[in-house]
Structures are given as structure tokens and as C-alpha cells.
């Protein structure tokens, strides 16, 4: 795959998370190559979102280490993770409901200004970022909604907006938690195309239930079940693995 | 999950420029109203108007934190009341000019806000509110226990109105009213600017979705602390001005019921609206003033109004009007 190198950008060793005796993530060793699209799949409750929360420091791991670009980030703070270029999206659509679509994206662009504590400055200075924000909004197909409040958007459009906001930070690595959930066919295709396009010069780790999307997009797949890594490899290998098929059927996925 | 297409016709767009123009008009109208108010019969007596304006500024300061920062403080009386003491004390015992004692009062609100805010922002939601309440109670007991500073149960009475800048005598209530009106306008314009600044944008984002703001790399606690300090300073400005205006600083101003009253004003007027807290303060202070004959019943009437507000129109008076007009006020 073009742009994929042998360099490991994100690595976990023995990553474990216990919730009061229940182990949601157990001894996960993950290696994500720079420039790849890496999918994390598995039945409901497998621990995928928990994994994301651990990687982005929204949860503190019970055990294990996380290394990003050679740097141990196990103890880092979530806002600092973003500043290192590792930006996530959320499974439950995470927009700023009372900001407009444009403002949602602009909030991310605003980070480039450095610290935004200047309460005495008019927000008019932010209009310098409008053109870039509009370009991003257009890229996810929300051109007609630029001035709408995010709360007015349908679920699928909120997901699209969230991707635009994440992209606005131009992150080296993106973590997308079910980016296609709740979208119609055309939108799935559009967003898949967008992900492919933006993956050119970055790394993407993606949780996705839509297996055809996973098949067409990802370079490598890790299958998680009951918190453990069940299988890993490319789609052809993983989809034939009897343990994977069993885990999916066992969890009620046909 | 239902499949929803992205290609439906757009709904009502929000036009930021129109809203800014509307707000500008309303600010000019408000300023004009403040100029003529003392000449209007029945409500036009300056002492009452000054009280309304001080509490309106207090409510706007509180609303900056709740409506735009999403932080519910149950202890805002601490900043208002403590600043009021500092202002009254320095005017009376040090003979400071009004602008100096008001400035010192405001600074004391800021310092208190910095100290209390640093502790409170470590927790969220109801725990945040409870910490602010507990810290404010400490200020109340401090005030109760230090009569040499606060005058104890009597408060600091007959606060002198020294000459402004040492030269402009605040000879009567009307002159003082215009000073208070000017401070009020400056205060709410500053708040408006804060709301519509790059900082304000981040603030609204944190209010709307804190986790998302964090994931974009914002160190949200620093923003929360900043808005806490700004809000406490402006509450301090309101309290310090009040001490000069009504010539009294007392335990009422630091009491927890005052913290409750400012919540009430903000909710009645409309939380998260620019003009709501002003209307809310006017309604509540007018009620206390014109229904004073009812004695303790005023509290009950207030309680009933609060319940009605929460049940019937949760957006508050201005919030509801804004909804009708389909414009944010
Ligand atoms: N904060 C928490 N406290 C206790 N248990 C939790 C917590 N968060 C997640 N869990 C549990 O951990 C397990 C893994 O949840 P997680 O959300 O990571 O699954 P997932 O793979 O993302 O599933 P889905 O496909 O449904 O999104 C689930 O059984 C869940 O109930
Ligand atoms: Mg999940």
C-alpha cells in the first residue's frame, strides 16, 4: 500500500482495563503502521470503544503501556494527546449542538491560533478561518448546512460534521469510532471515499461494523472479542478465520 | 439505526450578522432607556433603579458562567458580598474615592474567584455546585465572625459617597444613578464581548460537549477557571458598586439565599440569553420592592414564580420571546 511504512506509529503492550472486576480490555498488543488504515472490529461489547478511550487517555489503563511515535504516552492527559497529533472521533456523535456547522469546524481550526484566552478580541478575527472551514464542510457534503446549528442536523450529517471537525486539526493519526453508523448508502460511500482520500498522508485506526467498508478500506484488521485480540491480518485472512466467524455468530451477528 | 440521507432541503439558517445588528440596536435602546428612566414616574426613583442595575449586572455575571460556560455555581453571593464589604470598608474607613473602592472590591472578587475556582473546577456537575456553595458558606461565616471588618449583624452602614476621582461629587441619588448606569453598561458590554470572542467560542464548545473539546486538544480546565474568574470579578464589580449605590454592605449580600436569588433571576429571565438576566433581575427586585407590604409572603410568591418558570417556560421570559421571534436575544 502506498504510504505504508514498516514504522510502528502506535503500539500497545499488555493493555488492560478492568471495570470493578470485569475486564473490558485484556492484554491487548496492537501495532499500527504509519500510513495504514487499520480496522478494529469485533462483536458488540468486545471492548473496541474502551480501547479507544484508553488510547486517547479518556480512561486510565489498569495495566499496560501505550507508545505513540516512540514516546510513552501511558500517563499523558487527553488534551495533550490531541496536541501530539492523535485525534479521535466518538461513537456517539460528538458535535457542538448549539454552534453552527461552520463554527463546529472552526473550533478545531482555532487551535492553530495557540491559546484562545483572548476574551477581549472580537470573534470577527475568526472569520480568517472561514474559508478553510467551508472547504472542509464541503468535503463532507454539508455545504448547504454551513450556517445551521449542528443540533438541527440528522444523525448521519452529524457524523459527517464530526469527521470534518477531526480533519480540521490535520492530525497525523485519526481514531474513528464507527464513522458510518446511522448513515444511508450514498453517505457511506461518500465518507468511505473521504476516508480513503484523507488517509493519503496519515494513519487511521477505525472501528467499524460495516464489513464491506472494512474490507475495501483497511490494510490490516484486528479482531477483538471479549476484550482479547482474537485474530489479526488482512481481510481475506481474518474473514476466513473460524474463531472470528464463531465470535460473530456467537454474538448474534449473522 | 435508521438510515438517514444527507440530501434533504436545508432548514432555517442562522444569520450571525443579523443577530449582531439586532443586539447592537437593543444595546442602544437599553442605553437610551437608562438615560430617561429616572424621569419616569412610579419606577423612576434612582435608589430603586440602582439596585436593579447592580443585581442585573450580578445576574449577567452569573449567567456568563452558567449560560455560556455551563458551570452552575451555588455560591456567587460570596464574590458579590465580599466585594461589597471591601468597597464599603475602603470607602468608609480609608476614605477612598468610589472608583478606587469599586476597583478594589472587584479585585477582591477576582482573587476569591481564582482561589475558589481552582478548587471547584476539579469536580463536575452537582459536585462542582456543592463545592462552590461550601466555599461561599465559609465566606459567610468569616463575615459573621469578623465584625471589625464587616460590622457583623449591622453591616457597614452609611457608606460615604466620596467624590468621584476626588473631584466629581456624587451629590445625590440621580448623579450616582448615572455612575451606576455607566458601570452597568460597561459591564454588560464586556460580557457581550467575552461571549463573542475566540475565548467565548471555546467556552460554548466546552459547554456543549466537554469531551469533544478535550479531544480537540483544548485544556478545558484552564478555560473553566478563566470564565470562573471573569464571572467572579464581574459579580464583584456588581457588589462593590452596590455598596456605593445603596450605601450599605451587609450579611444579606453574602448569605446563601443571595446565591439562590441570582440563580432565580437568571432562570426567570432566560439562562444563556444576553438580555434575560437583566429582565429577570428587574422582575425579582421589582417584586421585592413593590410587594414589600406582603412581608414574608414575598419569598413564597418568588418560590411560586420559580416553580411556574421551571414548569411552564423553561427558557425564561427572554428565552421564550427569543423563540417566538426566532432570534437569539
Ligand atoms: N465505564 C464503564 N464501566 C463499566 N463497564 C463498562 C464501561 N465502559 C464499557 N464497559 C463495558 O465494557 C465492555 C466493552 O464495551 P465497549 O463499549 O468498549 O464495547 P464496543 O466493542 O465498543 O461495543 P459496541 O460495538 O457495542 O460499540 C462492555 O461490556 C461494556 O458494558
Ligand atoms: Mg463501541
Coordinates of C-alpha atoms and ligand atoms in Angstrom, one line a residue:
Chain A
X1 CA 0.0 0.0 0.0
X2 CA 1.3 3.4 -0.9
X3 CA 2.5 5.4 2.1
X4 CA 2.5 2.5 4.4
X5 CA 5.9 2.0 6.0
X6 CA 7.2 -0.5 8.4
X7 CA 7.4 2.1 11.1
X8 CA 5.0 1.5 14.0
X9 CA 3.3 4.8 14.9
X10 CA 1.1 3.4 17.7
X11 CA 1.9 0.5 19.8
X12 CA 0.3 -1.1 22.9
X13 CA 1.7 -3.8 25.1
X14 CA -0.4 -5.7 27.6
X15 CA -3.1 -3.0 27.5
X16 CA -5.8 -4.0 30.1
X17 CA -8.8 -2.3 31.6
X18 CA -10.8 -3.6 34.5
X19 CA -14.1 -2.2 35.5
X20 CA -14.8 -3.4 39.0
X21 CA -13.7 -7.0 38.4
X22 CA -15.0 -7.0 34.8
X23 CA -12.2 -7.0 32.3
X24 CA -13.3 -4.9 29.2
X25 CA -9.9 -4.9 27.5
X26 CA -7.4 -7.7 28.3
X27 CA -3.7 -7.9 27.4
X28 CA -4.1 -6.2 24.0
X29 CA -0.9 -5.9 21.9
X30 CA -1.6 -3.6 19.0
X31 CA 0.8 -2.4 16.3
X32 CA -0.4 0.2 13.9
X33 CA 1.8 1.0 11.0
X34 CA 2.4 4.6 9.9
X35 CA 0.3 5.5 6.9
X36 CA -2.0 2.5 7.1
X37 CA -5.8 2.2 7.6
X38 CA -6.1 -0.2 10.5
X39 CA -9.5 -1.5 11.4
X40 CA -10.6 -2.7 14.8
X41 CA -13.6 -4.9 14.6
X42 CA -15.5 -7.3 16.9
X43 CA -19.0 -8.0 18.2
X44 CA -20.9 -5.6 20.4
X45 CA -19.2 -5.2 23.8
X46 CA -15.9 -6.5 22.6
X47 CA -14.1 -3.6 24.1
X48 CA -13.4 -1.5 21.0
X49 CA -14.6 1.8 22.3
X50 CA -12.9 1.1 25.6
X51 CA -9.7 0.6 23.7
X52 CA -10.1 4.0 22.0
X53 CA -10.8 5.6 25.4
X54 CA -7.5 4.1 26.7
X55 CA -5.5 5.1 23.6
X56 CA -6.8 8.7 23.9
X57 CA -6.4 8.8 27.7
X58 CA -10.1 9.2 28.4
X59 CA -9.7 6.2 30.6
X60 CA -6.7 5.2 32.6
X61 CA -5.4 1.7 31.8
X62 CA -5.3 -0.8 34.6
X63 CA -2.1 -2.3 33.1
X64 CA 0.0 -2.0 30.0
X65 CA 1.8 0.7 28.0
X66 CA 0.9 2.8 25.1
X67 CA 3.6 4.2 22.8
X68 CA 3.0 6.8 20.1
X69 CA 5.8 7.8 17.8
X70 CA 8.3 6.2 20.1
X71 CA 7.1 8.2 23.1
X72 CA 5.4 6.6 26.1
X73 CA 2.0 8.2 26.4
X74 CA 0.6 5.9 29.0
X75 CA 0.4 8.8 31.6
X76 CA -0.4 11.7 29.2
X77 CA -3.5 13.9 29.5
X78 CA -6.2 13.6 26.9
X79 CA -5.9 17.2 25.6
X80 CA -2.1 16.6 25.2
X81 CA -2.7 13.5 23.1
X82 CA -4.6 15.7 20.6
X83 CA -1.7 18.1 20.6
X84 CA 0.6 15.3 19.7
X85 CA -1.5 14.8 16.5
X86 CA -3.6 11.8 17.7
X87 CA -7.2 12.9 17.4
X88 CA -10.3 10.8 17.9
X89 CA -14.0 10.8 17.0
X90 CA -16.7 9.4 19.2
X91 CA -19.1 6.5 18.7
X92 CA -22.0 8.7 20.0
X93 CA -22.0 11.6 17.6
X94 CA -19.9 14.3 19.1
X95 CA -20.7 17.7 17.7
X96 CA -21.2 21.0 19.5
X97 CA -25.0 21.2 19.2
X98 CA -25.5 24.9 19.7
X99 CA -22.8 26.0 17.4
X100 CA -23.3 26.3 13.7
X101 CA -21.8 23.7 11.3
X102 CA -19.2 26.3 10.4
X103 CA -18.4 27.1 14.0
X104 CA -18.0 23.4 14.8
X105 CA -15.2 23.0 12.3
X106 CA -13.8 26.4 13.1
X107 CA -13.3 25.5 16.8
X108 CA -10.8 22.9 15.6
X109 CA -9.1 25.3 13.3
X110 CA -9.0 27.8 16.1
X111 CA -6.5 25.6 17.9
X112 CA -3.9 26.8 15.4
X113 CA -4.1 30.3 17.0
X114 CA -2.5 28.8 20.0
X115 CA -4.3 29.5 23.3
X116 CA -7.6 31.2 22.8
X117 CA -7.9 33.1 26.1
X118 CA -8.3 36.5 24.4
X119 CA -11.7 37.3 25.7
X120 CA -11.3 40.9 24.7
X121 CA -10.9 40.2 21.0
X122 CA -13.9 40.2 18.7
X123 CA -14.8 36.9 17.2
X124 CA -14.6 38.6 13.9
X125 CA -10.9 37.7 13.8
X126 CA -12.0 34.1 13.4
X127 CA -13.5 34.8 10.0
X128 CA -10.0 34.4 8.7
X129 CA -10.6 30.7 9.2
X130 CA -14.0 30.6 7.5
X131 CA -12.7 29.7 4.0
X132 CA -10.8 26.7 5.3
X133 CA -13.7 25.7 7.5
X134 CA -16.1 25.9 4.5
X135 CA -13.8 23.8 2.4
X136 CA -13.9 21.1 5.0
X137 CA -17.6 21.3 5.4
X138 CA -18.0 21.0 1.6
X139 CA -15.7 18.0 1.6
X140 CA -18.1 16.0 3.8
X141 CA -21.1 17.1 1.8
X142 CA -22.6 19.6 4.2
X143 CA -22.2 22.7 2.0
X144 CA -26.0 23.5 2.2
X145 CA -25.9 23.5 6.0
X146 CA -22.9 25.7 6.8
X147 CA -25.0 28.2 8.8
X148 CA -27.2 25.7 10.5
X149 CA -26.9 24.8 14.2
X150 CA -25.5 21.3 14.5
X151 CA -28.4 20.3 16.6
X152 CA -30.7 20.6 13.6
X153 CA -28.7 18.1 11.5
X154 CA -29.8 14.5 11.0
X155 CA -27.7 11.8 12.7
X156 CA -25.8 10.9 9.5
X157 CA -24.9 14.6 8.9
X158 CA -23.7 15.0 12.4
X159 CA -21.3 12.1 11.8
X160 CA -20.1 13.8 8.7
X161 CA -19.6 17.1 10.6
X162 CA -17.7 15.2 13.2
X163 CA -15.3 13.9 10.6
X164 CA -14.8 17.4 9.1
X165 CA -14.0 18.7 12.6
X166 CA -11.5 16.0 13.2
X167 CA -9.9 16.6 9.8
X168 CA -9.6 20.3 10.6
X169 CA -6.9 19.5 13.1
X170 CA -5.0 17.8 10.2
X171 CA -4.0 15.0 12.6
X172 CA -1.1 12.7 11.9
X173 CA -3.3 9.9 13.2
X174 CA -7.1 9.6 13.4
X175 CA -9.1 7.3 15.5
X176 CA -12.6 6.9 14.1
X177 CA -15.3 5.1 16.2
X178 CA -17.9 3.8 13.8
X179 CA -17.8 6.7 11.4
X180 CA -20.5 5.2 9.2
X181 CA -23.1 4.2 11.8
X182 CA -26.5 5.6 11.0
X183 CA -25.7 6.7 7.5
X184 CA -27.5 5.9 4.3
X185 CA -25.8 4.1 1.4
X186 CA -24.7 7.2 -0.6
X187 CA -23.3 8.8 2.5
X188 CA -21.4 5.6 3.5
X189 CA -19.8 5.7 0.0
X190 CA -19.0 9.4 0.3
X191 CA -17.5 9.1 3.7
X192 CA -15.6 5.9 2.7
X193 CA -14.2 7.8 -0.2
X194 CA -13.3 10.7 2.0
X195 CA -11.5 8.5 4.5
X196 CA -9.6 6.9 1.6
X197 CA -8.6 10.3 0.3
X198 CA -7.5 11.8 3.7
X199 CA -5.6 8.6 4.6
X200 CA -3.0 9.5 1.9
X201 CA -0.7 11.2 4.4
X202 CA -1.9 10.0 7.7
X203 CA -2.7 6.9 9.8
X204 CA -6.2 5.8 10.5
X205 CA -7.4 3.4 13.2
X206 CA -11.1 2.8 12.7
X207 CA -13.8 0.8 14.5
X208 CA -16.5 -0.1 12.0
X209 CA -19.3 -2.6 11.9
X210 CA -19.9 -2.2 8.2
X211 CA -17.7 -5.1 7.0
X212 CA -17.8 -4.2 3.3
X213 CA -16.4 -0.8 4.2
X214 CA -13.8 -2.5 6.4
X215 CA -12.9 -4.9 3.5
X216 CA -12.5 -2.2 1.0
X217 CA -10.7 0.4 3.1
X218 CA -8.4 -1.3 5.6
X219 CA -4.8 -2.6 5.1
X220 CA -4.9 -4.5 8.3
X221 CA -7.6 -5.7 10.7
X222 CA -7.5 -6.6 14.3
X223 CA -10.5 -8.6 15.7
X224 CA -11.4 -8.1 19.3
X225 CA -13.7 -10.4 21.3
X226 CA -14.4 -10.2 25.0
X227 CA -11.6 -7.7 25.4
X228 CA -8.9 -10.0 23.8
X229 CA -7.3 -10.0 20.4
X230 CA -8.8 -12.9 18.5
X231 CA -7.2 -12.6 15.2
X232 CA -5.1 -10.1 13.1
X233 CA -4.2 -9.8 9.5
X234 CA -5.7 -8.6 6.2
X235 CA -9.4 -9.0 5.4
X236 CA -9.0 -12.3 3.4
X237 CA -7.2 -13.9 6.3
X238 CA -9.3 -12.6 9.1
X239 CA -12.7 -13.3 7.4
X240 CA -11.8 -17.0 6.9
X241 CA -10.7 -17.5 10.5
X242 CA -13.1 -19.9 12.1
X243 CA -12.7 -18.2 15.5
X244 CA -13.7 -14.9 14.1
X245 CA -16.8 -16.4 12.4
X246 CA -17.7 -18.1 15.6
X247 CA -17.3 -15.0 17.7
X248 CA -19.6 -13.1 15.3
X249 CA -22.3 -15.8 15.2
X250 CA -22.0 -16.3 19.0
X251 CA -22.7 -12.6 19.5
X252 CA -25.7 -12.7 17.2
X253 CA -24.2 -11.2 14.1
X254 CA -25.2 -13.4 11.0
Chain B
X1 CA -30.2 2.5 13.4
X2 CA -32.5 4.3 10.9
X3 CA -30.8 5.3 7.7
X4 CA -31.0 9.0 7.1
X5 CA -29.9 10.6 3.8
X6 CA -27.8 13.8 3.8
X7 CA -29.7 15.3 0.8
X8 CA -32.8 16.9 2.3
X9 CA -33.6 20.6 1.9
X10 CA -32.0 22.9 4.5
X11 CA -34.0 24.1 7.4
X12 CA -33.8 27.6 9.0
X13 CA -30.3 29.1 8.7
X14 CA -28.9 31.2 11.5
X15 CA -27.6 34.5 10.4
X16 CA -24.9 35.7 12.8
X17 CA -24.6 39.2 11.2
X18 CA -28.3 39.9 11.6
X19 CA -28.2 38.9 15.2
X20 CA -25.2 41.1 15.9
X21 CA -27.1 44.1 14.3
X22 CA -30.2 43.3 16.4
X23 CA -28.1 43.1 19.6
X24 CA -26.5 46.4 18.8
X25 CA -29.9 48.0 18.4
X26 CA -31.1 46.6 21.7
X27 CA -28.0 47.8 23.5
X28 CA -28.5 51.3 22.1
X29 CA -32.2 51.1 23.1
X30 CA -31.2 49.9 26.6
X31 CA -28.7 52.8 27.0
X32 CA -31.3 55.3 25.9
X33 CA -33.8 53.8 28.4
X34 CA -31.3 54.1 31.2
X35 CA -30.8 57.8 30.4
X36 CA -34.6 58.5 30.6
X37 CA -35.6 56.1 33.3
X38 CA -35.1 58.5 36.3
X39 CA -37.7 60.7 34.7
X40 CA -40.4 58.1 34.5
X41 CA -43.0 58.2 37.4
X42 CA -43.5 55.3 39.8
X43 CA -40.5 53.3 38.9
X44 CA -38.2 56.2 38.2
X45 CA -36.7 56.7 41.6
X46 CA -32.9 56.4 41.4
X47 CA -32.4 54.3 44.5
X48 CA -34.6 51.5 43.2
X49 CA -33.1 51.7 39.7
X50 CA -29.6 51.5 41.1
X51 CA -30.5 48.4 43.0
X52 CA -32.0 46.8 39.9
X53 CA -28.9 47.6 37.8
X54 CA -26.5 46.2 40.4
X55 CA -28.4 43.0 40.6
X56 CA -28.9 42.9 36.8
X57 CA -25.1 43.1 36.4
X58 CA -24.7 40.4 39.1
X59 CA -27.1 38.1 37.3
X60 CA -25.4 38.8 33.9
X61 CA -22.0 37.8 35.5
X62 CA -23.6 34.6 36.9
X63 CA -25.1 33.9 33.5
X64 CA -21.7 34.2 31.8
X65 CA -20.6 31.2 33.8
X66 CA -23.9 29.2 33.7
X67 CA -25.3 30.0 30.3
X68 CA -22.1 30.2 28.3
X69 CA -19.7 28.2 30.4
X70 CA -22.2 25.5 31.5
X71 CA -20.9 25.9 35.1
X72 CA -23.6 26.1 37.9
X73 CA -22.3 27.9 40.9
X74 CA -24.4 27.9 44.1
X75 CA -22.1 30.4 45.8
X76 CA -22.0 33.5 43.7
X77 CA -23.1 35.6 46.7
X78 CA -19.5 35.2 48.1
X79 CA -18.0 37.3 45.3
X80 CA -20.8 39.8 45.2
X81 CA -21.0 40.2 49.0
X82 CA -17.3 40.1 49.8
X83 CA -16.6 42.8 47.1
X84 CA -19.4 44.8 48.6
X85 CA -17.7 44.7 52.0
X86 CA -14.3 45.6 50.6
X87 CA -15.8 48.5 48.7
X88 CA -17.8 49.8 51.7
X89 CA -14.9 49.4 54.1
X90 CA -12.4 51.1 52.0
X91 CA -14.8 54.0 51.2
X92 CA -15.8 54.4 54.8
X93 CA -12.6 53.7 56.8
X94 CA -9.9 54.6 54.3
X95 CA -11.9 57.4 52.7
X96 CA -11.1 56.0 49.2
X97 CA -12.8 57.6 46.2
X98 CA -15.7 55.5 44.6
X99 CA -13.7 54.3 41.6
X100 CA -10.9 53.2 43.9
X101 CA -13.1 51.3 46.3
X102 CA -15.1 49.7 43.5
X103 CA -11.9 48.7 41.8
X104 CA -10.6 47.1 45.0
X105 CA -13.9 45.4 45.5
X106 CA -13.8 44.0 42.0
X107 CA -10.2 42.8 42.5
X108 CA -11.2 41.0 45.7
X109 CA -14.0 39.2 43.8
X110 CA -11.3 38.2 41.2
X111 CA -8.9 36.8 43.8
X112 CA -11.7 35.0 45.6
X113 CA -12.8 33.6 42.3
X114 CA -9.3 32.4 41.4
X115 CA -8.9 30.6 44.8
X116 CA -12.4 29.1 44.8
X117 CA -12.5 28.4 41.1
X118 CA -9.2 26.4 41.3
X119 CA -10.8 24.1 43.8
X120 CA -14.2 23.8 42.2
X121 CA -13.3 23.1 38.6
X122 CA -11.7 19.8 39.7
X123 CA -15.2 18.4 40.0
X124 CA -18.2 18.4 37.7
X125 CA -22.0 18.9 37.8
X126 CA -23.6 18.8 41.2
X127 CA -20.2 18.3 43.0
X128 CA -19.0 21.5 41.4
X129 CA -22.1 23.3 42.6
X130 CA -21.7 21.9 46.1
X131 CA -18.0 23.0 46.4
X132 CA -18.9 26.5 45.3
X133 CA -21.7 26.5 48.0
X134 CA -19.4 25.2 50.7
X135 CA -16.7 27.8 49.9
X136 CA -19.3 30.5 49.9
X137 CA -20.6 29.4 53.3
X138 CA -17.0 29.9 54.6
X139 CA -17.1 33.5 53.4
X140 CA -20.4 33.9 55.1
X141 CA -19.1 32.6 58.4
X142 CA -15.9 34.7 58.0
X143 CA -18.1 37.7 57.6
X144 CA -20.1 36.8 60.6
X145 CA -17.0 36.3 62.7
X146 CA -15.1 39.5 61.8
X147 CA -17.4 42.3 62.9
X148 CA -14.4 44.7 62.9
X149 CA -14.3 44.3 59.1
X150 CA -17.9 43.7 58.2
X151 CA -19.8 45.3 61.0
X152 CA -21.3 41.9 61.9
X153 CA -25.1 41.8 62.1
X154 CA -25.3 45.6 61.5
X155 CA -23.2 45.5 58.3
X156 CA -21.3 48.6 57.1
X157 CA -23.9 51.3 57.2
X158 CA -23.9 54.9 55.9
X159 CA -21.2 54.2 53.4
X160 CA -20.0 57.6 52.2
X161 CA -20.2 58.6 48.6
X162 CA -16.9 60.3 48.2
X163 CA -16.2 62.5 45.2
X164 CA -15.6 60.5 42.0
X165 CA -11.9 60.8 41.0
X166 CA -11.7 63.1 44.0
X167 CA -13.4 65.9 42.1
X168 CA -16.9 64.9 41.0
X169 CA -19.2 64.9 44.0
X170 CA -21.9 62.2 43.9
X171 CA -24.2 64.8 45.5
X172 CA -27.5 63.0 45.1
X173 CA -29.0 59.7 44.1
X174 CA -29.6 60.8 40.5
X175 CA -25.9 61.6 39.9
X176 CA -24.9 58.4 41.5
X177 CA -27.5 56.6 39.4
X178 CA -25.8 57.7 36.2
X179 CA -22.5 56.4 37.5
X180 CA -24.1 53.1 38.3
X181 CA -25.8 53.0 34.9
X182 CA -22.4 53.7 33.2
X183 CA -20.8 50.9 35.1
X184 CA -23.7 48.6 34.3
X185 CA -23.5 49.3 30.6
X186 CA -19.7 48.8 30.6
X187 CA -20.1 45.5 32.5
X188 CA -22.7 44.0 30.1
X189 CA -20.9 45.2 27.0
X190 CA -17.7 43.5 28.4
X191 CA -19.7 40.3 29.0
X192 CA -21.2 40.5 25.4
X193 CA -17.6 40.9 24.1
X194 CA -16.5 37.9 26.1
X195 CA -19.3 35.8 24.8
X196 CA -18.4 36.8 21.2
X197 CA -14.7 36.4 21.4
X198 CA -12.5 33.5 20.4
X199 CA -12.4 32.6 24.1
X200 CA -16.2 32.7 24.1
X201 CA -16.3 30.3 21.2
X202 CA -14.2 27.8 23.0
X203 CA -16.3 28.3 26.1
X204 CA -19.5 27.5 24.3
X205 CA -17.9 24.4 22.8
X206 CA -16.9 23.2 26.2
X207 CA -20.4 23.9 27.5
X208 CA -21.9 21.9 24.6
X209 CA -19.6 18.9 24.6
X210 CA -16.7 18.9 27.0
X211 CA -15.2 15.5 26.0
X212 CA -15.2 16.6 22.3
X213 CA -13.4 19.9 23.2
X214 CA -10.8 17.9 25.1
X215 CA -10.3 15.5 22.2
X216 CA -9.6 18.5 20.0
X217 CA -6.8 19.4 22.4
X218 CA -8.3 22.1 24.5
X219 CA -7.2 22.1 28.1
X220 CA -10.8 22.7 29.3
X221 CA -10.0 23.3 33.0
X222 CA -8.0 26.4 32.1
X223 CA -10.9 27.8 30.2
X224 CA -13.3 26.9 33.0
X225 CA -11.1 28.7 35.5
X226 CA -10.8 31.7 33.3
X227 CA -14.5 32.1 33.0
X228 CA -14.9 31.5 36.7
X229 CA -12.5 34.3 37.5
X230 CA -14.2 36.6 35.0
X231 CA -17.6 35.9 36.3
X232 CA -16.5 36.3 40.0
X233 CA -14.8 39.6 39.1
X234 CA -18.0 40.9 37.4
X235 CA -20.1 39.7 40.3
X236 CA -17.5 41.6 42.5
X237 CA -17.9 44.7 40.4
X238 CA -21.7 44.5 40.9
X239 CA -21.4 44.1 44.6
X240 CA -18.8 46.8 45.0
X241 CA -20.9 49.2 43.0
X242 CA -24.0 48.3 45.1
X243 CA -22.2 49.2 48.3
X244 CA -21.6 52.7 47.0
X245 CA -25.0 53.0 45.4
X246 CA -27.2 51.9 48.3
X247 CA -24.6 52.9 50.9
X248 CA -24.8 49.6 52.7
X249 CA -22.9 46.3 52.8
X250 CA -24.5 43.6 54.9
X251 CA -24.6 39.9 55.7
X252 CA -27.6 39.6 53.3
X253 CA -25.2 40.0 50.4
X254 CA -23.0 37.0 51.4
X255 CA -25.9 34.8 52.5
X256 CA -26.6 31.6 50.6
X257 CA -30.1 32.9 49.8
X258 CA -28.5 35.6 47.7
X259 CA -26.7 32.9 45.7
X260 CA -30.1 31.4 45.2
X261 CA -31.7 34.7 44.2
X262 CA -29.2 35.2 41.4
X263 CA -29.9 31.7 40.1
X264 CA -33.6 32.6 40.2
X265 CA -33.1 35.9 38.3
X266 CA -31.1 34.2 35.6
X267 CA -33.6 31.4 35.2
X268 CA -36.7 33.7 35.2
X269 CA -35.1 36.0 32.7
X270 CA -33.6 33.3 30.5
X271 CA -30.4 31.4 31.0
X272 CA -27.9 31.7 28.2
X273 CA -29.5 34.8 26.7
X274 CA -27.8 38.1 26.6
X275 CA -30.7 40.2 28.0
X276 CA -32.5 37.6 30.1
X277 CA -30.7 38.1 33.4
X278 CA -31.4 41.9 33.2
X279 CA -35.1 41.2 32.8
X280 CA -35.0 38.6 35.5
X281 CA -33.3 40.9 37.9
X282 CA -35.8 43.7 37.2
X283 CA -38.7 41.3 37.8
X284 CA -37.4 39.9 41.1
X285 CA -36.2 43.2 42.5
X286 CA -39.4 44.9 41.5
X287 CA -41.4 42.2 43.2
X288 CA -39.4 42.5 46.4
X289 CA -39.8 46.3 46.2
X290 CA -43.5 46.7 45.3
X291 CA -44.7 43.7 47.2
X292 CA -42.7 44.5 50.3
X293 CA -46.1 45.0 52.1
X294 CA -46.7 41.3 51.9
X295 CA -43.7 40.7 54.2
X296 CA -42.6 37.1 54.3
X297 CA -45.1 36.2 51.6
X298 CA -42.7 37.8 49.0
X299 CA -40.5 34.7 49.4
X300 CA -43.4 32.4 48.8
X301 CA -44.6 34.4 45.7
X302 CA -41.0 34.2 44.5
X303 CA -41.0 30.4 45.1
X304 CA -44.2 30.1 43.1
X305 CA -42.9 32.1 40.2
X306 CA -39.8 30.0 40.2
X307 CA -41.8 26.8 40.1
X308 CA -44.0 28.2 37.3
X309 CA -40.9 29.2 35.3
X310 CA -39.4 25.8 35.6
X311 CA -42.6 24.0 34.7
X312 CA -44.1 26.3 32.0
X313 CA -41.4 28.2 30.3
X314 CA -38.0 26.8 31.0
X315 CA -36.3 29.1 28.6
X316 CA -37.3 32.1 30.8
X317 CA -39.0 35.3 29.8
X318 CA -36.5 36.5 27.2
X319 CA -35.8 32.9 26.1
X320 CA -39.4 32.5 25.2
X321 CA -39.6 35.8 23.4
X322 CA -36.5 34.9 21.5
X323 CA -38.1 31.6 20.5
X324 CA -41.2 33.5 19.2
X325 CA -39.1 35.9 17.2
X326 CA -36.8 33.0 16.2
X327 CA -33.8 35.1 17.2
X328 CA -31.3 34.7 20.0
X329 CA -31.7 37.6 22.4
Ligands
LIG1 N1 -17.4 2.8 32.2 C1 -17.7 1.5 32.2 N2 -17.9 0.9 33.4 C2 -18.2 -0.5 33.4 N3 -18.3 -1.2 32.3 C3 -18.0 -0.6 31.1 C4 -17.7 0.8 31.0 N4 -17.5 1.1 29.7 C5 -17.7 -0.1 29.0 N5 -18.0 -1.1 29.8 C6 -18.2 -2.5 29.4 O1 -17.1 -2.9 28.7 C7 -17.5 -3.7 27.6 C8 -16.9 -3.2 26.4 O2 -17.6 -2.0 26.0 P1 -17.2 -1.2 24.7 O3 -18.0 0.0 24.7 O4 -15.7 -1.0 24.7 O5 -17.6 -2.2 23.5 P2 -17.5 -2.0 22.0 O6 -16.7 -3.0 21.4 O7 -17.2 -0.6 21.6 O8 -19.0 -2.3 21.6 P3 -20.0 -1.7 20.5 O9 -19.7 -2.4 19.2 O10 -21.4 -2.0 21.0 O11 -19.7 -0.2 20.5 C9 -19.0 -3.8 27.6 O12 -19.4 -5.0 28.2 C10 -19.4 -2.6 28.5 O13 -20.6 -2.9 29.1
LIG2 MG1 -18.2 0.9 20.8

